């Protein structure tokens, strides 16, 4: 499966979201999102130098529960935004391979 095919595949189709209740959809999407964020966070921390890692962790702690604050993290740490995109694509590829 090519990268463009993976990107065209709709996650709602992949996970059968149309068959879930609104509450189940929200819970599943939240779980998927948190998994991707956690993977990107761990990767960012592993690949960053200590001062950047500490600043990153401090900023994350200060915005906990604040969605607008997450945008600040993405702006301040563009490499983290790249990692999020890469981890989302990797998650999608893995899900396709398991569910196909």
PDB file of C-alpha atoms in Angstrom:
ATOM      1  CA  UNK A   1       0.000   0.000   0.000  1.00  0.00           C
ATOM      2  CA  UNK A   2       1.464   3.360  -1.019  1.00  0.00           C
ATOM      3  CA  UNK A   3       1.698   6.431   1.187  1.00  0.00           C
ATOM      4  CA  UNK A   4      -0.904   8.272  -0.924  1.00  0.00           C
ATOM      5  CA  UNK A   5      -3.319   5.338  -0.618  1.00  0.00           C
ATOM      6  CA  UNK A   6      -2.875   5.364   3.151  1.00  0.00           C
ATOM      7  CA  UNK A   7      -3.522   9.109   3.318  1.00  0.00           C
ATOM      8  CA  UNK A   8      -6.660   8.751   1.216  1.00  0.00           C
ATOM      9  CA  UNK A   9      -8.059   6.013   3.464  1.00  0.00           C
ATOM     10  CA  UNK A  10     -10.641   7.524   5.803  1.00  0.00           C
ATOM     11  CA  UNK A  11     -10.130   6.594   9.458  1.00  0.00           C
ATOM     12  CA  UNK A  12     -13.871   6.551  10.040  1.00  0.00           C
ATOM     13  CA  UNK A  13     -14.175   3.815   7.422  1.00  0.00           C
ATOM     14  CA  UNK A  14     -11.146   1.994   8.754  1.00  0.00           C
ATOM     15  CA  UNK A  15     -12.496   1.861  12.310  1.00  0.00           C
ATOM     16  CA  UNK A  16     -16.171   1.525  11.379  1.00  0.00           C
ATOM     17  CA  UNK A  17     -17.079   4.741  13.177  1.00  0.00           C
ATOM     18  CA  UNK A  18     -20.424   4.965  11.411  1.00  0.00           C
ATOM     19  CA  UNK A  19     -21.532   1.931  13.405  1.00  0.00           C
ATOM     20  CA  UNK A  20     -20.627   3.451  16.794  1.00  0.00           C
ATOM     21  CA  UNK A  21     -22.679   5.733  19.008  1.00  0.00           C
ATOM     22  CA  UNK A  22     -21.547   9.346  19.327  1.00  0.00           C
ATOM     23  CA  UNK A  23     -20.147   8.595  22.776  1.00  0.00           C
ATOM     24  CA  UNK A  24     -18.214   5.570  21.511  1.00  0.00           C
ATOM     25  CA  UNK A  25     -16.843   7.593  18.574  1.00  0.00           C
ATOM     26  CA  UNK A  26     -15.660  10.372  20.859  1.00  0.00           C
ATOM     27  CA  UNK A  27     -14.001   7.898  23.212  1.00  0.00           C
ATOM     28  CA  UNK A  28     -12.260   5.999  20.409  1.00  0.00           C
ATOM     29  CA  UNK A  29     -11.031   9.171  18.697  1.00  0.00           C
ATOM     30  CA  UNK A  30      -9.793  10.552  22.017  1.00  0.00           C
ATOM     31  CA  UNK A  31      -7.899   7.312  22.703  1.00  0.00           C
ATOM     32  CA  UNK A  32      -6.347   7.341  19.225  1.00  0.00           C
ATOM     33  CA  UNK A  33      -5.376  10.988  19.558  1.00  0.00           C
ATOM     34  CA  UNK A  34      -3.800  10.469  22.959  1.00  0.00           C
ATOM     35  CA  UNK A  35      -1.831   7.482  21.664  1.00  0.00           C
ATOM     36  CA  UNK A  36      -0.454   9.563  18.804  1.00  0.00           C
ATOM     37  CA  UNK A  37       0.370  12.511  21.070  1.00  0.00           C
ATOM     38  CA  UNK A  38       2.094  10.214  23.563  1.00  0.00           C
ATOM     39  CA  UNK A  39       4.198   8.613  20.808  1.00  0.00           C
ATOM     40  CA  UNK A  40       5.194  11.988  19.390  1.00  0.00           C
ATOM     41  CA  UNK A  41       5.986  13.325  22.874  1.00  0.00           C
ATOM     42  CA  UNK A  42       8.222  10.388  23.752  1.00  0.00           C
ATOM     43  CA  UNK A  43       9.984  10.671  20.411  1.00  0.00           C
ATOM     44  CA  UNK A  44      10.477  14.423  20.787  1.00  0.00           C
ATOM     45  CA  UNK A  45      11.932  14.006  24.274  1.00  0.00           C
ATOM     46  CA  UNK A  46      14.235  11.200  23.143  1.00  0.00           C
ATOM     47  CA  UNK A  47      15.588  13.232  20.230  1.00  0.00           C
ATOM     48  CA  UNK A  48      15.838  16.632  21.935  1.00  0.00           C
ATOM     49  CA  UNK A  49      18.690  18.016  23.975  1.00  0.00           C
ATOM     50  CA  UNK A  50      18.098  18.456  27.686  1.00  0.00           C
ATOM     51  CA  UNK A  51      17.245  22.199  27.704  1.00  0.00           C
ATOM     52  CA  UNK A  52      14.671  21.806  24.900  1.00  0.00           C
ATOM     53  CA  UNK A  53      13.218  18.727  26.554  1.00  0.00           C
ATOM     54  CA  UNK A  54      12.823  20.544  29.849  1.00  0.00           C
ATOM     55  CA  UNK A  55      11.216  23.585  28.181  1.00  0.00           C
ATOM     56  CA  UNK A  56       8.904  21.269  26.256  1.00  0.00           C
ATOM     57  CA  UNK A  57       7.827  19.361  29.384  1.00  0.00           C
ATOM     58  CA  UNK A  58       7.334  22.606  31.288  1.00  0.00           C
ATOM     59  CA  UNK A  59       5.143  24.060  28.552  1.00  0.00           C
ATOM     60  CA  UNK A  60       3.117  20.847  28.294  1.00  0.00           C
ATOM     61  CA  UNK A  61       2.536  20.876  32.049  1.00  0.00           C
ATOM     62  CA  UNK A  62       1.422  24.506  31.978  1.00  0.00           C
ATOM     63  CA  UNK A  63      -1.203  23.939  29.266  1.00  0.00           C
ATOM     64  CA  UNK A  64      -2.673  20.669  30.519  1.00  0.00           C
ATOM     65  CA  UNK A  65      -6.362  20.586  29.669  1.00  0.00           C
ATOM     66  CA  UNK A  66      -6.113  23.752  27.556  1.00  0.00           C
ATOM     67  CA  UNK A  67      -6.590  23.029  23.853  1.00  0.00           C
ATOM     68  CA  UNK A  68      -5.571  26.560  22.868  1.00  0.00           C
ATOM     69  CA  UNK A  69      -2.305  26.042  24.717  1.00  0.00           C
ATOM     70  CA  UNK A  70      -1.550  23.009  22.584  1.00  0.00           C
ATOM     71  CA  UNK A  71      -1.328  25.323  19.567  1.00  0.00           C
ATOM     72  CA  UNK A  72       1.377  27.241  21.409  1.00  0.00           C
ATOM     73  CA  UNK A  73       3.356  23.998  21.840  1.00  0.00           C
ATOM     74  CA  UNK A  74       3.076  23.337  18.098  1.00  0.00           C
ATOM     75  CA  UNK A  75       4.223  26.867  17.267  1.00  0.00           C
ATOM     76  CA  UNK A  76       7.099  26.852  19.742  1.00  0.00           C
ATOM     77  CA  UNK A  77       8.293  23.360  18.818  1.00  0.00           C
ATOM     78  CA  UNK A  78       7.751  22.845  15.070  1.00  0.00           C
ATOM     79  CA  UNK A  79       9.707  19.595  15.189  1.00  0.00           C
ATOM     80  CA  UNK A  80       7.080  18.227  17.575  1.00  0.00           C
ATOM     81  CA  UNK A  81       4.386  19.125  15.014  1.00  0.00           C
ATOM     82  CA  UNK A  82       6.355  17.157  12.405  1.00  0.00           C
ATOM     83  CA  UNK A  83       6.581  14.199  14.789  1.00  0.00           C
ATOM     84  CA  UNK A  84       2.812  14.346  15.347  1.00  0.00           C
ATOM     85  CA  UNK A  85       2.190  14.136  11.607  1.00  0.00           C
ATOM     86  CA  UNK A  86       4.656  11.286  11.216  1.00  0.00           C
ATOM     87  CA  UNK A  87       3.246   9.370  14.188  1.00  0.00           C
ATOM     88  CA  UNK A  88      -0.326   9.843  12.913  1.00  0.00           C
ATOM     89  CA  UNK A  89       0.703   8.449   9.520  1.00  0.00           C
ATOM     90  CA  UNK A  90       2.513   5.550  11.190  1.00  0.00           C
ATOM     91  CA  UNK A  91      -0.532   4.791  13.332  1.00  0.00           C
ATOM     92  CA  UNK A  92      -2.743   4.820  10.270  1.00  0.00           C
ATOM     93  CA  UNK A  93      -0.380   2.482   8.372  1.00  0.00           C
ATOM     94  CA  UNK A  94      -0.247   0.090  11.306  1.00  0.00           C
ATOM     95  CA  UNK A  95      -4.023   0.148  11.725  1.00  0.00           C
ATOM     96  CA  UNK A  96      -4.490  -0.539   8.014  1.00  0.00           C
ATOM     97  CA  UNK A  97      -2.104  -3.484   8.134  1.00  0.00           C
ATOM     98  CA  UNK A  98      -3.845  -4.962  11.172  1.00  0.00           C
ATOM     99  CA  UNK A  99      -7.427  -4.281  10.112  1.00  0.00           C
ATOM    100  CA  UNK A 100      -7.096  -5.020   6.396  1.00  0.00           C
TER     101      UNK A 100
END
